[in-house]
Coordinates of C-alpha atoms in Angstrom, one line a residue:
X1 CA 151.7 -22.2 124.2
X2 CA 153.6 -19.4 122.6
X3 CA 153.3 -19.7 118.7
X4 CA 156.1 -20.8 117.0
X5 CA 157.5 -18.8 114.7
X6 CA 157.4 -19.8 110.9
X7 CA 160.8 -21.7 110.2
X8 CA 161.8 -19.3 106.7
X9 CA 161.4 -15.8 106.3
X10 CA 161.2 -13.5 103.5
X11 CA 164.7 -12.4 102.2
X12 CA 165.7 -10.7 98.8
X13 CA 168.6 -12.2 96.9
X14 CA 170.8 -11.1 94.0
X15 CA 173.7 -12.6 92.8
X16 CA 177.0 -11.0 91.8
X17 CA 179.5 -11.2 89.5
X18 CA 183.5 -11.2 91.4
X19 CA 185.3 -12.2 93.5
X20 CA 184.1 -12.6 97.2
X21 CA 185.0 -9.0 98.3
X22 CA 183.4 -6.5 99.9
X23 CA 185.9 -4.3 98.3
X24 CA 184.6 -5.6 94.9
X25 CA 181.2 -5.5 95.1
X26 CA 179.5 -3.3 98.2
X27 CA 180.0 0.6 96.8
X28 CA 183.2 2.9 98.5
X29 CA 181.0 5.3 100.2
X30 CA 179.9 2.9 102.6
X31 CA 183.1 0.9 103.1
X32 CA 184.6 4.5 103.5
X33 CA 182.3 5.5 105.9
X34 CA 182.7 5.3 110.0
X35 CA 179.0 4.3 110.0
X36 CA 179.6 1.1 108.2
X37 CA 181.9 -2.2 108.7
X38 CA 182.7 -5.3 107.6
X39 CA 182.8 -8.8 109.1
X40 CA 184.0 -12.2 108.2
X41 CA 181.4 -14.9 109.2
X42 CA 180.6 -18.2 108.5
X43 CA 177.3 -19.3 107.6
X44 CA 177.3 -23.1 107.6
X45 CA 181.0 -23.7 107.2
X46 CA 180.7 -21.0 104.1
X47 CA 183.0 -18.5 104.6
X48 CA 180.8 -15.5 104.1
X49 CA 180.9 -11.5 104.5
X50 CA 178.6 -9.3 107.0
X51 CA 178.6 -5.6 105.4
X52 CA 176.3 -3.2 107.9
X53 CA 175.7 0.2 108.9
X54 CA 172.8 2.9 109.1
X55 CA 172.6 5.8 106.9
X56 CA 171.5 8.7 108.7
X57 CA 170.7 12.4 108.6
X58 CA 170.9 15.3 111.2
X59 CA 167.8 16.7 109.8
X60 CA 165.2 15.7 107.5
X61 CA 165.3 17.6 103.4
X62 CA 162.1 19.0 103.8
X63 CA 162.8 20.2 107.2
X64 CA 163.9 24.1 106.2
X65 CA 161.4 24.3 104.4
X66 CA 159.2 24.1 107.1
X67 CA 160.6 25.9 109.3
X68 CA 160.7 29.0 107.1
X69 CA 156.9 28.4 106.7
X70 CA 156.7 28.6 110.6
X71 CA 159.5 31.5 110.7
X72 CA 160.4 29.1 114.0
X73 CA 163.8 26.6 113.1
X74 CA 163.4 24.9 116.7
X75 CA 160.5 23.1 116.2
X76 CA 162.4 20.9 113.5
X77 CA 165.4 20.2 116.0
X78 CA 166.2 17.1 116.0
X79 CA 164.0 15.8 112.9
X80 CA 167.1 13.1 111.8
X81 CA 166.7 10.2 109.9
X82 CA 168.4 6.7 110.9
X83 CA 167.8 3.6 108.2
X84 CA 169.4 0.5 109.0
X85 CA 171.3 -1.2 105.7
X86 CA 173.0 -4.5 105.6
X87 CA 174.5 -6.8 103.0
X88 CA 175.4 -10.7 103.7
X89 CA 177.7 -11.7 100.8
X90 CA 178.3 -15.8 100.4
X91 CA 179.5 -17.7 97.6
X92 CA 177.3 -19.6 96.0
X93 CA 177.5 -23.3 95.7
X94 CA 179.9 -23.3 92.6
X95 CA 182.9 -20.8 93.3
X96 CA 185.0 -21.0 90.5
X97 CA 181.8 -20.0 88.6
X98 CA 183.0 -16.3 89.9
X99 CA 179.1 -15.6 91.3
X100 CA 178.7 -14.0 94.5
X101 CA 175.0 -14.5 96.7
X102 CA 174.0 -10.8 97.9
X103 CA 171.2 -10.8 100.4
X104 CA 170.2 -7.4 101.7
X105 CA 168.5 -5.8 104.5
X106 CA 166.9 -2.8 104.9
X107 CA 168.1 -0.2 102.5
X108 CA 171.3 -2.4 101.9
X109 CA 170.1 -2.8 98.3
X110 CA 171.8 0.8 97.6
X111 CA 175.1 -0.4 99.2
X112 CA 175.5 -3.2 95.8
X113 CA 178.1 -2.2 93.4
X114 CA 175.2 -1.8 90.6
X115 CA 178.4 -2.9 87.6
X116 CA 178.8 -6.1 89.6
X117 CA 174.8 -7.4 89.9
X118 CA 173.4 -10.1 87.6
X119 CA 170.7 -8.6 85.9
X120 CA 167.6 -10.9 85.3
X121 CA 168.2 -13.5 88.2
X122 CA 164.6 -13.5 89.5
X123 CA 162.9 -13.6 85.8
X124 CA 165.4 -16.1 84.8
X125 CA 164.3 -18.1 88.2
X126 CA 160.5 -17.9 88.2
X127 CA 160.7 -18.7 84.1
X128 CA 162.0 -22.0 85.1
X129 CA 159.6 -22.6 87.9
X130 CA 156.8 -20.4 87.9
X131 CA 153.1 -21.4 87.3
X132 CA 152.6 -20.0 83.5
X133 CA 148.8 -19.7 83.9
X134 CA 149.0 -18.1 87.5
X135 CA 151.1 -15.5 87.5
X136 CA 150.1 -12.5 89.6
X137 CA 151.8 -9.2 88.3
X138 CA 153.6 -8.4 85.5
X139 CA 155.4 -5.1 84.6
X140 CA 156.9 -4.6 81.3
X141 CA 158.3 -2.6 78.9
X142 CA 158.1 -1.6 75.9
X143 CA 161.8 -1.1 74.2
X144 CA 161.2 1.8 72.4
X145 CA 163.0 4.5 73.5
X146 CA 159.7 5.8 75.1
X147 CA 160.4 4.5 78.5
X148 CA 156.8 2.9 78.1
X149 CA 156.3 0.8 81.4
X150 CA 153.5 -1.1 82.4
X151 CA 152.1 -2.9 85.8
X152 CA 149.3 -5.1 86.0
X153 CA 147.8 -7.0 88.7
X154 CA 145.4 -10.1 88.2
X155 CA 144.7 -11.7 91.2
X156 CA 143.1 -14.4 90.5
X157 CA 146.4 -15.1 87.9
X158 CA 146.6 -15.1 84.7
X159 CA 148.9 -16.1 81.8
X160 CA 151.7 -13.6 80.1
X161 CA 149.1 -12.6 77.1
X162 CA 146.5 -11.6 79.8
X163 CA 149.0 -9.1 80.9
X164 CA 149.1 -7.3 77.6
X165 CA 152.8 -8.4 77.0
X166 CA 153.9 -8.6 73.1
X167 CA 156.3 -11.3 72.2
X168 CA 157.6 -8.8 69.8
X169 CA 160.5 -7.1 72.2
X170 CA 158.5 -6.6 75.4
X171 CA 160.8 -6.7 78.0
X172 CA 159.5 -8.3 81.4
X173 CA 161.2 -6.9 84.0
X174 CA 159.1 -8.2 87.2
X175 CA 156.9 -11.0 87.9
X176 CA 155.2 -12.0 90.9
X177 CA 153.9 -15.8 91.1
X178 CA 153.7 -18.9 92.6
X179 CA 156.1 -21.6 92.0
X180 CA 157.3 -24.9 92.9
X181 CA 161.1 -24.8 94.3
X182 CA 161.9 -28.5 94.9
X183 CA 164.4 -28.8 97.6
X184 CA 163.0 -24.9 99.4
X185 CA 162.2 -25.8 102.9
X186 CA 159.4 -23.6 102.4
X187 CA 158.3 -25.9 99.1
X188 CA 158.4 -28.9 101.4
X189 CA 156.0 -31.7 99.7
X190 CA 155.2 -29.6 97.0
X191 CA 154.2 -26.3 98.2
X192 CA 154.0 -23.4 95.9
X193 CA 155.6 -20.0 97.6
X194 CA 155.2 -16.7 95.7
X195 CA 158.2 -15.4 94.1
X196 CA 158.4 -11.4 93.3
X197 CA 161.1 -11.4 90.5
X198 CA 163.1 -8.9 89.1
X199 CA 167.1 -8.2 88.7
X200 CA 166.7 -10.1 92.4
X201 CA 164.2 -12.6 93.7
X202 CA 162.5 -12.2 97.1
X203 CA 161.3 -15.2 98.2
X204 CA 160.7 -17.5 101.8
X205 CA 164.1 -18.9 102.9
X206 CA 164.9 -20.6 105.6
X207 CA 165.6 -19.6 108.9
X208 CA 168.4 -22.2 110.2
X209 CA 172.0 -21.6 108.5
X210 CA 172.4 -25.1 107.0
X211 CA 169.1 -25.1 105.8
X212 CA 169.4 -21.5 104.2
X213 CA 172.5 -23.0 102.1
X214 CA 170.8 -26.0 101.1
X215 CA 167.7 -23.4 99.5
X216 CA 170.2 -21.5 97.5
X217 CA 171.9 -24.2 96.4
X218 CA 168.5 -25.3 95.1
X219 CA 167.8 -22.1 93.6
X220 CA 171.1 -22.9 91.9
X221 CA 170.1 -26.1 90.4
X222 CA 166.6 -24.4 89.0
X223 CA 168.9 -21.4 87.3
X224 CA 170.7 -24.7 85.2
X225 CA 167.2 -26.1 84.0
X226 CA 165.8 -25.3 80.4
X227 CA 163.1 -22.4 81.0
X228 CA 159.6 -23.7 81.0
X229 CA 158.0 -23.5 77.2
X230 CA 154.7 -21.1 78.2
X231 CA 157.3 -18.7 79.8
X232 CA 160.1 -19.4 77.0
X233 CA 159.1 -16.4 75.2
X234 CA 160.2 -13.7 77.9
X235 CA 163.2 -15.1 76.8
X236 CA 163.4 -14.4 73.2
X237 CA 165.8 -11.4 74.2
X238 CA 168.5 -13.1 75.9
X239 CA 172.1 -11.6 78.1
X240 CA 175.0 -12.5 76.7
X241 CA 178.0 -13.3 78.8
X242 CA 180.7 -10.2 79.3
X243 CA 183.4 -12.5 78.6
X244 CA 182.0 -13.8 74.9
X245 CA 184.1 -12.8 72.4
X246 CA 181.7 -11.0 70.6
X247 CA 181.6 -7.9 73.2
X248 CA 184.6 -6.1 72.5
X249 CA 182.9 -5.8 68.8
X250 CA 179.5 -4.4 70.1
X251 CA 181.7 -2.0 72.4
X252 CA 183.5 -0.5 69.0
X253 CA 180.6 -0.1 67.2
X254 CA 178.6 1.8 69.9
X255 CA 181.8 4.0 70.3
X256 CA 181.5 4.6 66.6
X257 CA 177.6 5.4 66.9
X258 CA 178.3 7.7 69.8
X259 CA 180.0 9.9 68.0
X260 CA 177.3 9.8 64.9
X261 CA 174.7 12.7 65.1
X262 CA 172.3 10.5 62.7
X263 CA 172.8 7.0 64.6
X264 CA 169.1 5.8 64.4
X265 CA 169.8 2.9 66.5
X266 CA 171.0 4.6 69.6
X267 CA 168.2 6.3 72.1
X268 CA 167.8 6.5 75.8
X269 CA 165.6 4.5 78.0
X270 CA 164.7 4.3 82.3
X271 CA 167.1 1.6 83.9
X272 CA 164.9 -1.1 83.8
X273 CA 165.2 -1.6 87.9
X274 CA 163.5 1.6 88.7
X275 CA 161.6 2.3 85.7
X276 CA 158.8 0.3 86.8
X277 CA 158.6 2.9 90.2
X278 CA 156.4 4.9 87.8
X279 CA 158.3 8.4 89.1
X280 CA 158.6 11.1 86.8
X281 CA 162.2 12.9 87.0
X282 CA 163.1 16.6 85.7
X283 CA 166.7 16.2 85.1
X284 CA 170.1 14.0 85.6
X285 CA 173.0 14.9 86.5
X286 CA 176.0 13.0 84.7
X287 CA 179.2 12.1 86.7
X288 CA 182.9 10.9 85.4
X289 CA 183.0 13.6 82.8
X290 CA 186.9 14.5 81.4
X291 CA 186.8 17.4 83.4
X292 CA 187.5 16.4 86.8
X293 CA 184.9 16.6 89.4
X294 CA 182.4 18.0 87.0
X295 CA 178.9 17.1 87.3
X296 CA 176.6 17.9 83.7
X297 CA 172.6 18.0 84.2
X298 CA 170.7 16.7 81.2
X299 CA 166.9 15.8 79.9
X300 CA 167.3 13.7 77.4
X301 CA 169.5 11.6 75.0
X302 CA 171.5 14.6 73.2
X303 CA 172.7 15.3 76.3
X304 CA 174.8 12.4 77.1
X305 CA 175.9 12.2 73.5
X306 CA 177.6 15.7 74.1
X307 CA 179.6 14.8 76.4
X308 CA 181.2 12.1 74.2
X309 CA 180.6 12.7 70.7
X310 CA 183.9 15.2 70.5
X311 CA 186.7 12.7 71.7
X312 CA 188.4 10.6 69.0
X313 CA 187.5 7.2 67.8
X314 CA 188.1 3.9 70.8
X315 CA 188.1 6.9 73.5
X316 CA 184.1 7.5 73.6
X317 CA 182.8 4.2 75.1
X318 CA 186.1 4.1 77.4
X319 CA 184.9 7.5 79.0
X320 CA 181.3 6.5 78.9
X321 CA 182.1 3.2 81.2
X322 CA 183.8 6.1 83.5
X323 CA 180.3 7.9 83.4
X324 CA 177.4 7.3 85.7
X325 CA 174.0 9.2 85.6
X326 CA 171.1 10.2 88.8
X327 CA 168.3 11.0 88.2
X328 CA 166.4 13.9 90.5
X329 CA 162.6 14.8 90.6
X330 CA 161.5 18.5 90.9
X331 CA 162.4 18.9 94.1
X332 CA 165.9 17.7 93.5
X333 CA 165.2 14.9 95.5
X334 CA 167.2 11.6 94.1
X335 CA 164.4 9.0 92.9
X336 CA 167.3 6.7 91.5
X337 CA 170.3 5.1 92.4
X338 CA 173.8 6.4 91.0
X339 CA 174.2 4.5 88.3
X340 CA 176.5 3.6 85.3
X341 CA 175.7 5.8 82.4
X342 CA 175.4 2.8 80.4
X343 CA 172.7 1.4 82.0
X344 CA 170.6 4.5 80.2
X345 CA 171.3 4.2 76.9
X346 CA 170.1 1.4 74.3
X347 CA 171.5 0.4 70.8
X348 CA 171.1 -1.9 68.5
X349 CA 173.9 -3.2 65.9
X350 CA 174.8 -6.8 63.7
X351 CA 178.1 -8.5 64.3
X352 CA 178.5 -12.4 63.2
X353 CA 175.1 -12.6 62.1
X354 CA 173.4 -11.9 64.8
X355 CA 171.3 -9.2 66.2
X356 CA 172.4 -7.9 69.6
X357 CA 171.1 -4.8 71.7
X358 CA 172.0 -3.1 74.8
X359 CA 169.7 -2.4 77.2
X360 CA 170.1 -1.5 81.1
X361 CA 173.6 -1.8 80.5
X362 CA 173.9 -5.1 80.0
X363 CA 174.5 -6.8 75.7
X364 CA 171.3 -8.9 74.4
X365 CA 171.2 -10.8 72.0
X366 CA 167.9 -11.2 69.8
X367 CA 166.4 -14.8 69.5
X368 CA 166.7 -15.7 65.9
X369 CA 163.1 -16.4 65.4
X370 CA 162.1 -13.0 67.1
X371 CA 164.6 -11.6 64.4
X372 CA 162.9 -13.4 61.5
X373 CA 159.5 -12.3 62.5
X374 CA 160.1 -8.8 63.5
X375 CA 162.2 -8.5 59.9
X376 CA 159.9 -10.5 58.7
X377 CA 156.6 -8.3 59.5
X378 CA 158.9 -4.8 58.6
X379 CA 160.1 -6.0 55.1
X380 CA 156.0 -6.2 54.6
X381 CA 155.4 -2.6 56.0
X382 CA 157.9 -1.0 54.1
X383 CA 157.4 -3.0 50.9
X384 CA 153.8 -1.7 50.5
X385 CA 153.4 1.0 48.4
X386 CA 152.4 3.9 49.6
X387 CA 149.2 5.8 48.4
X388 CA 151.2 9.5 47.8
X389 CA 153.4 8.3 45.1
X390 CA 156.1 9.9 44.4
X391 CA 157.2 12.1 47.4
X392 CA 158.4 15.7 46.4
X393 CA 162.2 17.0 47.0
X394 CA 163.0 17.4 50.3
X395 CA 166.5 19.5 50.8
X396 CA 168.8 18.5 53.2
X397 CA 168.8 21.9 54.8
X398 CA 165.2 21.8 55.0
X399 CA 163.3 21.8 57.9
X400 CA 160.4 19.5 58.8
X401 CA 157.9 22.2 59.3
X402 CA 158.8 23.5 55.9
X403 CA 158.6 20.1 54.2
X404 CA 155.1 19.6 55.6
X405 CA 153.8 22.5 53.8
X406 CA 155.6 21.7 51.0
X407 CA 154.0 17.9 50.9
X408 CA 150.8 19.8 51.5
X409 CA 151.0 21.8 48.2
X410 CA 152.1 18.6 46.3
X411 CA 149.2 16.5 47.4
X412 CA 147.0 19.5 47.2
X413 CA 146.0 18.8 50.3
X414 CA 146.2 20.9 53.5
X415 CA 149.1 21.4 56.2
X416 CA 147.5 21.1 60.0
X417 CA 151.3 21.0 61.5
X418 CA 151.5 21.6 64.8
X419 CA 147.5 22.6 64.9
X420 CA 146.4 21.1 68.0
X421 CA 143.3 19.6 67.9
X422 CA 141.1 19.6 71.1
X423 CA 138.4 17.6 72.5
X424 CA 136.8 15.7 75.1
X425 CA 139.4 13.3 76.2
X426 CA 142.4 15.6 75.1
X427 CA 141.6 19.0 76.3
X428 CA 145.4 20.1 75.7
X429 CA 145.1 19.1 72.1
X430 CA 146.3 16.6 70.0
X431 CA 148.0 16.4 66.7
X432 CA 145.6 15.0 64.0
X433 CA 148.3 14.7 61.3
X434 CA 150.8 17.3 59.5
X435 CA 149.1 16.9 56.2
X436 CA 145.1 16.0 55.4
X437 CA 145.0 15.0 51.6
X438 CA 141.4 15.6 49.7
X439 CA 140.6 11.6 49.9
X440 CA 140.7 11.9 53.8
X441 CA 144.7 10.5 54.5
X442 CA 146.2 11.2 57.6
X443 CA 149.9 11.7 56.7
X444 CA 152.3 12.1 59.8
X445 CA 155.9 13.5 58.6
X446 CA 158.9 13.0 61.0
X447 CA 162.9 14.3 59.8
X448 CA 164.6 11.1 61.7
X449 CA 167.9 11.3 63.6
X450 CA 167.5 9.1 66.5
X451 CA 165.0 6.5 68.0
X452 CA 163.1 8.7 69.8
X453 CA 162.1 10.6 66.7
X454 CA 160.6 7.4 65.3
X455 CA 159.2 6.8 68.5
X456 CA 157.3 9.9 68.5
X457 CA 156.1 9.5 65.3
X458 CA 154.5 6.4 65.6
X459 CA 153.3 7.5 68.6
X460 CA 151.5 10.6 67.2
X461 CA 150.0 8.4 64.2
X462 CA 148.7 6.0 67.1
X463 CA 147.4 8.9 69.4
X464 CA 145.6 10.6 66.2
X465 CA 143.9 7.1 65.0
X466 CA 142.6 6.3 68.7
X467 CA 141.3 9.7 69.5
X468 CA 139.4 10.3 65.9
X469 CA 137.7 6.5 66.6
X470 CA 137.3 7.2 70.3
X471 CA 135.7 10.7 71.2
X472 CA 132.5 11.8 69.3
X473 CA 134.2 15.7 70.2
X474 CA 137.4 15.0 68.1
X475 CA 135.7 14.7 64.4
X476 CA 133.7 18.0 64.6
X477 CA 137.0 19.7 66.0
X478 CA 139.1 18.4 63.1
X479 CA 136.9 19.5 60.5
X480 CA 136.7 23.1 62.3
X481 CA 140.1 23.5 62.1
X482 CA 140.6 22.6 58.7
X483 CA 137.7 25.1 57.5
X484 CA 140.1 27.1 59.7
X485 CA 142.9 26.5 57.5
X486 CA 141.4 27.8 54.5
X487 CA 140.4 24.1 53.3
X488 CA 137.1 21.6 53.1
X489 CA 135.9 20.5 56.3
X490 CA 134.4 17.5 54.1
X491 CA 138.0 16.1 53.2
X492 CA 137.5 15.0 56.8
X493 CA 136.3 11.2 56.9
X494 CA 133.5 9.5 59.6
X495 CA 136.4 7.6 60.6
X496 CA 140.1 7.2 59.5
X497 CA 140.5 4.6 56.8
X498 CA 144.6 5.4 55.7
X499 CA 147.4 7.1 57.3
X500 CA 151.2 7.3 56.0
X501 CA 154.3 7.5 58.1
X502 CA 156.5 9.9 55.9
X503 CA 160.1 9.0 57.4
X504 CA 162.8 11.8 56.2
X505 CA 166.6 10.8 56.5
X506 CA 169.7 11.6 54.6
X507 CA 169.9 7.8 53.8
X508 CA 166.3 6.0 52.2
X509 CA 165.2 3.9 55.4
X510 CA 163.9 0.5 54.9
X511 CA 163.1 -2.5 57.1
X512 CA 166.8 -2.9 58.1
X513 CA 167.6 0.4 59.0
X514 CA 165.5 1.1 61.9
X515 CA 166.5 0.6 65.8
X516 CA 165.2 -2.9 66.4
X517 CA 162.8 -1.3 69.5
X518 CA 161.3 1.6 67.2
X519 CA 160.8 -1.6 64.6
X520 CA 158.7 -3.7 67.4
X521 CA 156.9 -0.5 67.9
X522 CA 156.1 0.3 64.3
X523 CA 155.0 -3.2 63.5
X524 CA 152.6 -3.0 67.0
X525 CA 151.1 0.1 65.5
X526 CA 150.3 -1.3 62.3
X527 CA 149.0 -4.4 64.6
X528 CA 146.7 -1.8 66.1
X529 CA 145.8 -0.1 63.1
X530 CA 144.5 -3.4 61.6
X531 CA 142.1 -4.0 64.3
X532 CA 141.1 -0.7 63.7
X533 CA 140.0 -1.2 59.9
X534 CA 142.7 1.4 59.5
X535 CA 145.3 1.1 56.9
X536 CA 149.2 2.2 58.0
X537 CA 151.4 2.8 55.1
X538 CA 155.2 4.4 55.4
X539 CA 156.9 6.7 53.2
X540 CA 160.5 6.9 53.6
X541 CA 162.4 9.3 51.3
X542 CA 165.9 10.4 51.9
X543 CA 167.0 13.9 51.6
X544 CA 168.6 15.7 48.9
X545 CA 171.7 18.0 48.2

């Protein structure tokens, strides 16, 4: 007998916000396009939408390239691409809830409206039903303006903390596990089925029409439970609704911050959908600018800022909704959807007592006890006293590099700025510390203005400790280099015992005052530190007129 064929398949889901419309939520160029149409359908008496086409090329992009290799254009002829790409839209079981089902096909993922998709649906699903001490994969990120992303596999399963996941602000965006769906066909009696999660879910759904309903609306009910209390914690950074009435304050203060040269708590970050692809880009290219039709490329935060910071108060965040960013690899390839600009910033503000942050375009707001213990664990950082006393004048006009050497003469120690140090495991070099006092302290100086300075900061402190403890090559270089500098190799500990975080800004920092992501990052470092043996003071001084 022939076998019969399994009765669910493997489908990925997302769910939308507006009304059922392809209009609404499938993106103009396709509707626009002769390759694509639209269909009403009914799927179990649910009056749904069929969105379909193929995207296709005349001739593949690396095709010329080729060709001109071969000096010969007709043995490329012909060398197309055709990919299939379909969307079935159908309201989900609740329609005055305003939420759309979007089930794609094929490359029909690219065809969503990216404004209109729910982000979090699949980790908000498997939280509520996923086995805590099996899950599979994890990738997460850590929201520090570094774009840090990590993916790890366990087979055999494991729970979050064998992942390597902090519960201070590690944002989980994908999780593969088993779960138990009650009311899935293909969690009949009890079964568990693997759910990949992200911004969608992919999951086994069934084949027949009535029974595919009768799995989403199950899905449905899961989505309404409390989340399970081992998995609670990926939820300790929480969306908001866009219709609470505390957005249109977080919009006017990021409209002020935008314009703000010195914002700490705005920085850039990889939309968390594709970060997690691991591909390295060399440029964007901004869209929606006030010029029309001009297209900006950029590298980094600064440059999105530019194109807003000069128009007046309540106009910046208005334009930057109108503004959507690509990102391109070096062979100008596109490695991300076009995407609002939004979704590559974060910041992080108060308004009614709260803490909220933005982050893949979509508001947060911080659970209260992650907020007491990150707060908590800064107010102890920065209320340490540091082991440099008083710091010396630093001028406003002053440079970093120029500080450093005067903090070196101060502390009588010895300025190794921007001295690369070089070794076994780092043959490019690393950076030990700007200043190496006489009693052996590593001091790291940074001249903050955004996140991603104290990013980098903390980042070069953790990079110097780990490579001095690590590689036997790294102590012998060091001490070379400051015989180098006209100093005494001995200054130079067997191991580091203190370093200090010297944190310049025009206003005194303290454990308020940093972007909640570069906080969760500092107080991580000092975690780090501390297994280390290695004590992590900071310095903040503001600078002078």
């Amino acid at each position: 007998m022939p076998r019969q064929p399994n009765p669910y398949f493997r489908v990925t889901v997302y769910q939308l916000h507006g009304p059922l419309s392809s209009e609404t939520l499938i993106r103009a160029k396709y509707l626009d396009s002769p390759d694509f149409a639209t269909q009403e359908v009914q799927i179990a008496g649910r009056d749904s939408l069929f969105v379909r086409g193929s995207i296709s090329t005349d001739q593949a992009r690396w095709a010329p390239l080729v060709s001109g290799w071969m000096q010969d254009p007709s043995l490329v002829n012909g060398l197309g691409n055709r990919t299939a790409a379909a969307v079935l839209l159908m309201p989900t079981n609740h329609p005055e809830s305003g939420r759309v089902w979007a089930m794609t096909f094929g490359m029909g993922f690219q065809m969503l409206e990216a404004a209109t998709i729910d982000p979090g649906l699949g980790r908000r699903l498997l939280i509520r039903c996923g086995e805590p001490s099996e899950l599979r994969s994890v990738t997460h990120s850590r929201l520090d303006s570094r774009a840090y992303v990590a993916r790890t596999s366990i087979p055999g399963g494991a729970d979050i903390h064998g992942f390597g996941a902090s519960e201070l602000g590690d944002f989980v965006s994908r999780i593969v596990a088993p779960a138990v769906v009650e009311g899935l066909l293909a969690g009949t009696a009890g079964a568990r089925v693997e759910i990949r999660a992200a911004d969608s879910f992919n999951a086994p759904l069934a084949r027949h029409a009535h029974q595919l309903v009768a799995d989403l609306d199950a899905i449905e009910i899961i989505l309404d439970r409390e989340p399970i209390p081992e998995l609670a914690v990926l939820e300790h950074i929480r969306p908001i609704k866009s219709s609470d009435t505390v957005v249109p304050i977080l919009k006017g203060k990021l409209d002020v911050a935008l314009g703000n040269q010195d914002d700490l708590k705005l920085g850039l970050a990889w939309p968390t959908e594709f970060a997690d692809e691991a591909m390295p880009f060399s440029h964007f290219e901004i869209s929606g600018l006030p010029q029309r039709g001009a297209v900006a490329q950029g590298h980094n935060l600064e440059d999105i800022v530019a194109q807003l910071s000069a128009l007046p108060d309540g106009h910046r965040f208005v334009r930057l909704e109108k503004m959507k960013i690509q990102a391109f690899s070096d062979d100008n390839d596109p490695i991300s959807n076009l995407l609002p600009a939004r979704q590559w910033l974060t910041f992080e503000t108060n308004a009614n007592d709260r803490r909220f942050c933005l982050h893949d375009g979509r508001w947060y707001v911080v659970d209260e006890g992650l907020d007491v213990l990150l707060s908590g664990r800064l107010k102890l950082i920065f209320n340490t006293p540091s082991p440099l006393g008083e710091l010396p004048f630093w001028p406003a006009d002053m440079d970093e590099p120029s500080y450093n050497q005067v903090l070196a003469n101060h502390l009588g120690g010895v300025c190794l700025d921007r001295k690369l140090i070089q070794c076994a495991v780092n043959r490019k070099g690393f950076e030990s510390c700007d200043v190496l006092t006489p009693d052996g302290t590593y001091v790291h100086v940074k001249k903050l203005g955004r996140s991603t300075g104290a990013s980098h900061l903390f980042a070069q402190a953790g990079v110097s400790a780990q490579t001095l403890l690590d590689d036997t090559t790294a102590l012998p270089a060091l001490r070379a280099a400051v015989m180098n500098a006209g100093a005494d190799p001995g200054w130079v500990p067997d191991r580091p015992e203190k370093t200090v975080l010297v944190m310049g800004n025009k206003n005194r920092l303290n454990e308020k005052s940093l972007f909640a992501f570069s906080g969760m990052r500092l107080v991580r470092l000092a975690d780090e530190c501390r297994r280390q043996n290695l004590e992590l003071f900071v310095a903040p001084i503001a600078y002078s007129p």
